[in-house]
Short mmCIF file of C-alpha atoms and ligand atoms in Angstrom, two decimals:
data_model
loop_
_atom_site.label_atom_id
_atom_site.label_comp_id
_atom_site.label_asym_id
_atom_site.label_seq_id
_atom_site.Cartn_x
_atom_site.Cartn_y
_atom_site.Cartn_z
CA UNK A 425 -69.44 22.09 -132.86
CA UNK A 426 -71.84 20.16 -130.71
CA UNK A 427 -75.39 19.86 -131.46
CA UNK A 428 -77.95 20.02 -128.81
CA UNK A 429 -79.31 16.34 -129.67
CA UNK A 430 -75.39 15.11 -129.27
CA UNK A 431 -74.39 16.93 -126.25
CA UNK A 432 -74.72 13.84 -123.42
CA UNK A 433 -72.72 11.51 -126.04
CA UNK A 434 -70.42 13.76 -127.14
CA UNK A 435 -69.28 14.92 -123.61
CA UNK A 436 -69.35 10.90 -122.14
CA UNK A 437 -66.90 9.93 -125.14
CA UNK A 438 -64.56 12.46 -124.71
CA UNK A 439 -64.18 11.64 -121.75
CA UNK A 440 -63.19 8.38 -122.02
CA UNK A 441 -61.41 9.02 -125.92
CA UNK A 442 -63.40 7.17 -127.90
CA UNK A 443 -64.95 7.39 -130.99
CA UNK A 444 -67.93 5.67 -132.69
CA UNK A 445 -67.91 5.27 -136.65
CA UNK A 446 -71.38 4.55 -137.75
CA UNK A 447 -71.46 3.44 -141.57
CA UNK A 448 -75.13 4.49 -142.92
CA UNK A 449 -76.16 3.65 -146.45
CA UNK A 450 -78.37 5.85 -148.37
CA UNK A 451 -79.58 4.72 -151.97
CA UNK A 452 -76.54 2.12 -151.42
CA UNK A 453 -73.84 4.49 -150.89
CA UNK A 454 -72.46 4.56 -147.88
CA UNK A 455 -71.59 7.45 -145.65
CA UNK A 456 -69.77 7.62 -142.53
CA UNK A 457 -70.26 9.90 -139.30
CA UNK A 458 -67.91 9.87 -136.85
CA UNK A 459 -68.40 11.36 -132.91
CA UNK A 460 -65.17 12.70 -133.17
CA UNK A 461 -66.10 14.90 -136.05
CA UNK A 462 -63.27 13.85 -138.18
CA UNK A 463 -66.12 12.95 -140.97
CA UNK A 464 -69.44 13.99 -140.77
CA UNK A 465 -71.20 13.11 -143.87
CA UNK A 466 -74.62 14.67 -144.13
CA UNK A 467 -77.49 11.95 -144.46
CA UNK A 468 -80.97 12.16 -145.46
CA UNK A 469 -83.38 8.51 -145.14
CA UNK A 470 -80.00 6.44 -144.17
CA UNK A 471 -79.82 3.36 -142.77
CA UNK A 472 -77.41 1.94 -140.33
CA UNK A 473 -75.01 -0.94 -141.45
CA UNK A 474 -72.01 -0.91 -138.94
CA UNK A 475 -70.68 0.80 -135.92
CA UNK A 476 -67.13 0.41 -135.32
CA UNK A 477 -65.71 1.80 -131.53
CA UNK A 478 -62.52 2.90 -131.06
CA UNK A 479 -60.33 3.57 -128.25
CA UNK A 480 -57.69 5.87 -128.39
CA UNK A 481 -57.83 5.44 -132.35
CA UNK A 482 -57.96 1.59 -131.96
CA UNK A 483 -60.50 -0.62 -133.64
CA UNK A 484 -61.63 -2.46 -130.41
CA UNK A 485 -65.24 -3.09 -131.11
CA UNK A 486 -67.77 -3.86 -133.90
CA UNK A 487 -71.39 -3.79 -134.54
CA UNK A 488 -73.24 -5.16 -137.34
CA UNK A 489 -76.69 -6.00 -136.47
CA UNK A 490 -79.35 -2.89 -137.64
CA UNK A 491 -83.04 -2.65 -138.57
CA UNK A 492 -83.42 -1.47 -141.84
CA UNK A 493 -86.69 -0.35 -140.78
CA UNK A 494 -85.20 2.41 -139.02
CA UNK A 495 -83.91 5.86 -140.71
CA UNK A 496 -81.93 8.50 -140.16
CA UNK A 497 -81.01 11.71 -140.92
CA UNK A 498 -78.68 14.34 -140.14
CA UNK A 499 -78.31 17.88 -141.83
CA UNK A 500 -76.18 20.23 -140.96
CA UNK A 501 -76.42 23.79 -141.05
CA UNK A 502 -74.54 25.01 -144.35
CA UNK A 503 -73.13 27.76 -142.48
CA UNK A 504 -70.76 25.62 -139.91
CA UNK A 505 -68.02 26.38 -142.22
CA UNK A 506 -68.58 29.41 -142.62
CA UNK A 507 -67.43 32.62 -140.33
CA UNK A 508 -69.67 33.59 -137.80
CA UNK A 509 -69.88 36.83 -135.20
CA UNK A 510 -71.23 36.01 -131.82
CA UNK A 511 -74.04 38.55 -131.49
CA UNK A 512 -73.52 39.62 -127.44
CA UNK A 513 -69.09 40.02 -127.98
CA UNK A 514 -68.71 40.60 -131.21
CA UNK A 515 -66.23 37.63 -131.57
CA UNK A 516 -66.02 36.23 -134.88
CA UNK A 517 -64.68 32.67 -135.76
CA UNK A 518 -66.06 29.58 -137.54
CA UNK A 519 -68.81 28.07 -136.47
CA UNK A 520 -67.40 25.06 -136.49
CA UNK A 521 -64.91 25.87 -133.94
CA UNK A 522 -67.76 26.81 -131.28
CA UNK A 523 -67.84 24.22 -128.76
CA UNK A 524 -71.79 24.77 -128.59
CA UNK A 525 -71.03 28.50 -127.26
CA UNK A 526 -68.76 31.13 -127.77
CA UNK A 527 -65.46 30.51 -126.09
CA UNK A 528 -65.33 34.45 -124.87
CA UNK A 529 -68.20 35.08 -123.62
CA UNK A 530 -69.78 31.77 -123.09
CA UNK A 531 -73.52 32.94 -124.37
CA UNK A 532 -74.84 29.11 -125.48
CA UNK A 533 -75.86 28.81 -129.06
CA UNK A 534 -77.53 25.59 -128.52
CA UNK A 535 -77.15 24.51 -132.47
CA UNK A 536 -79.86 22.02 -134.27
CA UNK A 537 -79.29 20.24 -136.92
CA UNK A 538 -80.97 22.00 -140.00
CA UNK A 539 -82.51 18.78 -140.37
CA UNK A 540 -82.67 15.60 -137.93
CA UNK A 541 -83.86 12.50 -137.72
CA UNK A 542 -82.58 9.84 -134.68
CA UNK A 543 -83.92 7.12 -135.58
CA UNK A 544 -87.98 6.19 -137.00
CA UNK A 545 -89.51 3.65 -137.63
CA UNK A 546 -90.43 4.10 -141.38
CA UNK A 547 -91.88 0.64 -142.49
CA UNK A 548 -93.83 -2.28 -141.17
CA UNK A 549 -92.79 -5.89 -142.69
CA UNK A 550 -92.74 -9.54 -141.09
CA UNK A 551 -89.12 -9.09 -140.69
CA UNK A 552 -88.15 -11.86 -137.97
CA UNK A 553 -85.62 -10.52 -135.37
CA UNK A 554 -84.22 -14.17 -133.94
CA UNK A 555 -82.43 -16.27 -136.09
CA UNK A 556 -83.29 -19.27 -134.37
CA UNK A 557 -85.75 -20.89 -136.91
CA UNK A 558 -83.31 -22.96 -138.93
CA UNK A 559 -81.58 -23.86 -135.74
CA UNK A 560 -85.24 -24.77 -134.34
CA UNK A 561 -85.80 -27.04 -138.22
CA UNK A 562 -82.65 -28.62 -137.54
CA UNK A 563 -83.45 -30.00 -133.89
CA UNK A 564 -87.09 -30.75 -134.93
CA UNK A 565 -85.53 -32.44 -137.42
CA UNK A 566 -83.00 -34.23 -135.46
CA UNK A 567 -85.25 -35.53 -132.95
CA UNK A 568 -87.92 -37.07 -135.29
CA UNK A 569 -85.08 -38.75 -136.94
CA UNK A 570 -83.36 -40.70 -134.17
CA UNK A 571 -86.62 -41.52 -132.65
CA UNK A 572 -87.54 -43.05 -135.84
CA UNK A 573 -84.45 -45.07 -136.47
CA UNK A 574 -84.78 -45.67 -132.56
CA UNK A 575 -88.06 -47.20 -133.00
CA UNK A 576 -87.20 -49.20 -136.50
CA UNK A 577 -83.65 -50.58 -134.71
CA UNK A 578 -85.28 -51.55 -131.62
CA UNK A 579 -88.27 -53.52 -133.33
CA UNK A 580 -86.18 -55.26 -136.26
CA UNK A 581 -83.48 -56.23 -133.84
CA UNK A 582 -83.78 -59.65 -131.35
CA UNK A 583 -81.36 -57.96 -129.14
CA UNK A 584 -81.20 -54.17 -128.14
CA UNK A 585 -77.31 -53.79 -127.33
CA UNK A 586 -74.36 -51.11 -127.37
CA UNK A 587 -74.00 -51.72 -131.80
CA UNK A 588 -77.74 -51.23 -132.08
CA UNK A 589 -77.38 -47.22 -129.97
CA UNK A 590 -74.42 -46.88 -133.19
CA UNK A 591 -76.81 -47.71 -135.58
CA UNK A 592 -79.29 -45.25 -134.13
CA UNK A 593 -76.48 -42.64 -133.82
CA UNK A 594 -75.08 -43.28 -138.16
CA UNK A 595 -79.09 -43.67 -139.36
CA UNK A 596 -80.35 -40.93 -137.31
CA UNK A 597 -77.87 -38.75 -138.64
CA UNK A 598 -77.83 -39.43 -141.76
CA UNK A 599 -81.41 -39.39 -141.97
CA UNK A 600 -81.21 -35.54 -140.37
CA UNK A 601 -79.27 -34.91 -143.51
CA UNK A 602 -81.10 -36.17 -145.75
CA UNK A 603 -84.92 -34.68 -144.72
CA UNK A 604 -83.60 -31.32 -142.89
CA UNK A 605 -84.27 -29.34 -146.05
CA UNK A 606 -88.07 -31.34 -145.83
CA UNK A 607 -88.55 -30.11 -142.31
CA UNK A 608 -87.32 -26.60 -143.36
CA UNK A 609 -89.73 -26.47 -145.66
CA UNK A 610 -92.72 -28.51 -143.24
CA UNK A 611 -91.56 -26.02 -140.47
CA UNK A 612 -92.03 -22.74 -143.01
CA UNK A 613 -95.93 -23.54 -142.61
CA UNK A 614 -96.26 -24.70 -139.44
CA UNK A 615 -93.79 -22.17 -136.99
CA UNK A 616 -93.72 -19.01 -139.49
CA UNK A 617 -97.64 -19.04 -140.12
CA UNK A 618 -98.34 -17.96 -136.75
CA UNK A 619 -95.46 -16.00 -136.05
CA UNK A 620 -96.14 -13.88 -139.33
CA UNK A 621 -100.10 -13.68 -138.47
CA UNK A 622 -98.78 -12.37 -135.13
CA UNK A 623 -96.40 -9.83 -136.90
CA UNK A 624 -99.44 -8.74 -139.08
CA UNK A 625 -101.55 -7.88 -135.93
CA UNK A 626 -98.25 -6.27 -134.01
CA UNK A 627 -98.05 -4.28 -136.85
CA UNK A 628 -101.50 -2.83 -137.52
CA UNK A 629 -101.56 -2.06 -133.57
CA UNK A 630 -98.79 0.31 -134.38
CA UNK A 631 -100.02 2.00 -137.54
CA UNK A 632 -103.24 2.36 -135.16
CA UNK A 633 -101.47 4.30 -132.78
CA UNK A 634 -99.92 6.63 -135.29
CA UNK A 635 -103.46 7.59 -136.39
CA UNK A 636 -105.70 7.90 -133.32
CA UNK A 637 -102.77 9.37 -131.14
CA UNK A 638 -102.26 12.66 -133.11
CA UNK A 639 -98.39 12.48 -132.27
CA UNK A 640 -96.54 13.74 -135.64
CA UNK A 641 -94.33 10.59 -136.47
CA UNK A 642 -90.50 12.39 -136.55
CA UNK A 643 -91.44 14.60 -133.73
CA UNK A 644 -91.57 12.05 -131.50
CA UNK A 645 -89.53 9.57 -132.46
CA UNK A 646 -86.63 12.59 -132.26
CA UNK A 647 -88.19 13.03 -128.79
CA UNK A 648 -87.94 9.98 -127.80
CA UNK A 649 -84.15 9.23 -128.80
CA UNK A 650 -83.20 12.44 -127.04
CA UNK A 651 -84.88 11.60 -123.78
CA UNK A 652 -83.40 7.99 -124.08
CA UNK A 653 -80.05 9.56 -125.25
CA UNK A 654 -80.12 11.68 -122.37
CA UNK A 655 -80.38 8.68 -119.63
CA UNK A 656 -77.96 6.05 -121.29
CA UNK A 657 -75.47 8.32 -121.90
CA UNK A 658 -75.94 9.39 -118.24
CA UNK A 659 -75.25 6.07 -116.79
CA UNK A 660 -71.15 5.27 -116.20
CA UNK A 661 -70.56 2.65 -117.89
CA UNK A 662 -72.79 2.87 -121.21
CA UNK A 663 -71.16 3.99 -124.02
CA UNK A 664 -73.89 3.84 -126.67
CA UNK A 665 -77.24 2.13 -127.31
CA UNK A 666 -79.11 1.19 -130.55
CA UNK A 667 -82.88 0.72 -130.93
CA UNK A 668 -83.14 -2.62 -132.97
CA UNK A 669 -86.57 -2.54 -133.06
CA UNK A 670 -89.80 -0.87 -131.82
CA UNK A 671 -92.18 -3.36 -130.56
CA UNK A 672 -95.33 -1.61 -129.42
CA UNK A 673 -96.63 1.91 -128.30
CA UNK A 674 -99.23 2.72 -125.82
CA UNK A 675 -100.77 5.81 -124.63
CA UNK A 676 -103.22 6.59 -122.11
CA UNK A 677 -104.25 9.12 -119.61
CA UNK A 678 -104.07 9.32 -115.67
CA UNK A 679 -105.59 11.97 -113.77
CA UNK A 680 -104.98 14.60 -116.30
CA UNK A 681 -101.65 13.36 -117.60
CA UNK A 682 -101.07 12.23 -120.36
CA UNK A 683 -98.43 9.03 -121.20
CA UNK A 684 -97.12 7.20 -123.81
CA UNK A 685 -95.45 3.41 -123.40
CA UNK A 686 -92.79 2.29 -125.96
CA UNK A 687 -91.67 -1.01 -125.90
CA UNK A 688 -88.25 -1.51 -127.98
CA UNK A 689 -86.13 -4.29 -128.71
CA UNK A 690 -82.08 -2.59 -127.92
CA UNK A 691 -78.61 -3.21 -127.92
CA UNK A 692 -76.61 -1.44 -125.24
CA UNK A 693 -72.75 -1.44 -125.33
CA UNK A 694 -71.49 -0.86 -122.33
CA UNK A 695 -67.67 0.09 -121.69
CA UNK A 696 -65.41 -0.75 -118.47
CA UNK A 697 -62.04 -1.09 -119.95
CA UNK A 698 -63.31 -3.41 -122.35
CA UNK A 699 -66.31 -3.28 -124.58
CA UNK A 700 -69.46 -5.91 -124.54
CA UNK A 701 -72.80 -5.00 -126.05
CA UNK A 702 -75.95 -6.87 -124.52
CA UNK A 703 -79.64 -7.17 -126.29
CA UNK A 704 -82.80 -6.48 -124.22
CA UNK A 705 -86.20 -5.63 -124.49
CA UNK A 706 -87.34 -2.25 -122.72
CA UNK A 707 -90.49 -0.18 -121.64
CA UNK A 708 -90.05 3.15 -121.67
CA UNK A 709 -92.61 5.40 -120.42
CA UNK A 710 -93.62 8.98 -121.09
CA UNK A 711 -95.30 11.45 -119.84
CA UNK A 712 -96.48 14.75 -121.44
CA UNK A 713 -94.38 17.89 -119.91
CA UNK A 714 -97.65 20.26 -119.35
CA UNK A 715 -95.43 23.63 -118.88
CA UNK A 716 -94.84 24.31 -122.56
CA UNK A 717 -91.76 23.31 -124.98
CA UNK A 718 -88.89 25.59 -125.77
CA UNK A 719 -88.91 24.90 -129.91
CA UNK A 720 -85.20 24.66 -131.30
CA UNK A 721 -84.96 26.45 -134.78
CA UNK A 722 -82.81 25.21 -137.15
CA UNK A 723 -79.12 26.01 -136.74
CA UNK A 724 -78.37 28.97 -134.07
CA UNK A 725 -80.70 29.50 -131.18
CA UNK A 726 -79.85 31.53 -128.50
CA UNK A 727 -81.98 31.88 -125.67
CA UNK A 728 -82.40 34.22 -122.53
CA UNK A 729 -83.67 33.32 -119.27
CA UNK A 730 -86.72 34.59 -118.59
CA UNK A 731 -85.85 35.88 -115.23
CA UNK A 732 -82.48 37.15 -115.64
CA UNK A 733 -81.67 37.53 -119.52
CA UNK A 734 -78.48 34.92 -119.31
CA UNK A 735 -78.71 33.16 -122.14
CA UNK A 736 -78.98 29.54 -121.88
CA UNK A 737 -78.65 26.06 -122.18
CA UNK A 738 -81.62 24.26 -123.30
CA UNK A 739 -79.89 20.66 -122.48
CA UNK A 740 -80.40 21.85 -118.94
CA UNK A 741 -83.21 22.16 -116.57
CA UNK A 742 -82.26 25.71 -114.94
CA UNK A 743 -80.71 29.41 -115.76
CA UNK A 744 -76.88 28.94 -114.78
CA UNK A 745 -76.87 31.97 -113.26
CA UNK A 746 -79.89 32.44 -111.41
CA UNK A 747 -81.27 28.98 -111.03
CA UNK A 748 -85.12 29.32 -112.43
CA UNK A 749 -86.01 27.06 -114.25
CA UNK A 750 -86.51 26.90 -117.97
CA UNK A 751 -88.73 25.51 -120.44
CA UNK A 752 -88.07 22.06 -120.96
CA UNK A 753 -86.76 21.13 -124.74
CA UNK A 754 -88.93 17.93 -125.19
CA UNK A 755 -92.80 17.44 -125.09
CA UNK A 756 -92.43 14.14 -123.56
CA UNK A 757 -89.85 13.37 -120.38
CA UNK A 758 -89.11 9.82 -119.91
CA UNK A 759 -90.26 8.80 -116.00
ZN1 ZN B 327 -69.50 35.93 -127.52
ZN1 ZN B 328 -81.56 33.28 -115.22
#
């Protein structure tokens, strides 16, 4: 069974037999889903802790780096294991075993989860995303301490030769040693101050947004991971993306549309024989699809054209059989 929101993954790793084990913990169990289907655990509120990609049933890939800022949920409808008569044939089978439609007479059932979430952003903290600052200590640290013994060797000693650079080298780095956990401490006030004042601001420009836009939190954020979904999984050689963190949201108006801006911190794994994953920062821009929503109900929805009663497939753009086009699934269409 495929679920509207999993359609464009589902289909790409298929294609190239792979599967993706996400481990989520909820209340510190942990779950696993897998895009195979061979578990599907339901969550509610989970966090992700680990991806692991196989190939052809191989462990060839892991990921461990998540915000736990982020959430997720995924419900599905009681009755997928249940039987279930397809209302234009009469056919009656599991509804797990629908591939999205009925295999006889191919009416689409476009299935929602009974309840979804792909991925909000449910708290604000001063959570730092490099892990550069004790690296950043340690070289402040360094460098203060061979200049100094630099300075002390070359003024107590009448001649500056190749023993006195030695000296530098065994006091400088012993010195290191013995003040890094000083300058970790020194640095604390003097790099995190402003970096966590900065975090503080970041963050209340966010919570502002959620309040004067009017947007309903889940809504969009479910929006917004279809529509990005939608064009990863539609480029060759991507296999799967994660947001790692959502940096800032803008919306304003031009003409009489309206956009929204959302700049996220990602990881991308990408696939070509071999797996590598690669971080970036992205702007992904929105705007407002002014010809009306086609609202997904939970579980079974089946839809007719307008024009010709087929029934249809909301992950598309147009009727399969007589080419108008349909409502469009999301309020907001990434440009
Ligand atoms: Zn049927
Ligand atoms: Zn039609």
């Amino acid at each position: 069974m495929v679920y509207v929101s999993d359609v464009f993954h589902k289909k790409k790793l298929d294609s190239k037999k792979i599967n993706i084990k996400t481990i989520y913990l909820v209340d510190g169990i942990r779950y696993e889903r897998n895009t195979d289907g061979s578990k599907d655990d339901n969550i509610t509120n989970g966090i992700r802790v680990k991806k692991e990609y196989y190939l052809n049933n191989e462990l060839k890939h892991t990921e461990h780096e998540f915000d736990t800022r982020i959430e997720y949920s995924f419900v599905e409808n009681e009755n997928s294991n249940k039987n279930y008569t397809c209302p234009n044939c009469g056919m009656t089978a599991k509804l797990k075993e629908f591939n999205g439609g009925c295999p006889y007479c191919g009416t689409y059932y476009n299935l929602d989860y009974k309840d979804k979430d792909l991925g909000s952003k449910k708290y604000y903290d001063r959570v730092l995303r490099n892990k550069s600052y004790r690296l950043i200590s340690a070289i402040i640290d360094a460098i203060i301490c061979f200049l100094i013994s630099f300075i002390i060797i070359k003024n107590t000693s009448r001649t500056f030769n190749i023993n006195d650079f030695y000296k530098i080298f065994v006091f400088g780095s012993i010195a290191s040693l013995l003040f890094y956990y000083v300058f970790y401490i020194v640095d604390a006030y003097v790099i995190l101050g402003p970096i966590k004042r900065y975090k503080d601001k970041q963050n209340e420009l966010q919570k502002d947004f959620w309040k004067k836009s009017g947007l309903d939190k889940v809504t969009f954020f479910n929006n917004f991971n279809y529509e990005v979904r939608k064009y990863y999984y539609n480029k060759e050689d991507v296999i799967d993306y994660d947001i790692i963190d959502f940096d800032s949201f803008k919306d304003y108006t031009i003409k009489d549309d309206r956009y929204v801006e959302v700049e996220a911190y990602i990881r991308v794994v990408y696939f070509d024989g071999d797996f590598r994953s690669n971080f970036k920062k992205k702007i992904f821009r929105f705007k407002q699809n002014k010809n009306g929503t086609t609202k997904l109900g939970k579980g079974t929805n089946i839809m007719m054209c307008h024009n010709c009663g087929a029934s249809i497939d909301v992950t598309k753009s147009k009727c399969d059989y007589c080419d108008s086009e349909i409502k469009y699934l999301q309020e907001w269409i990434l440009q």
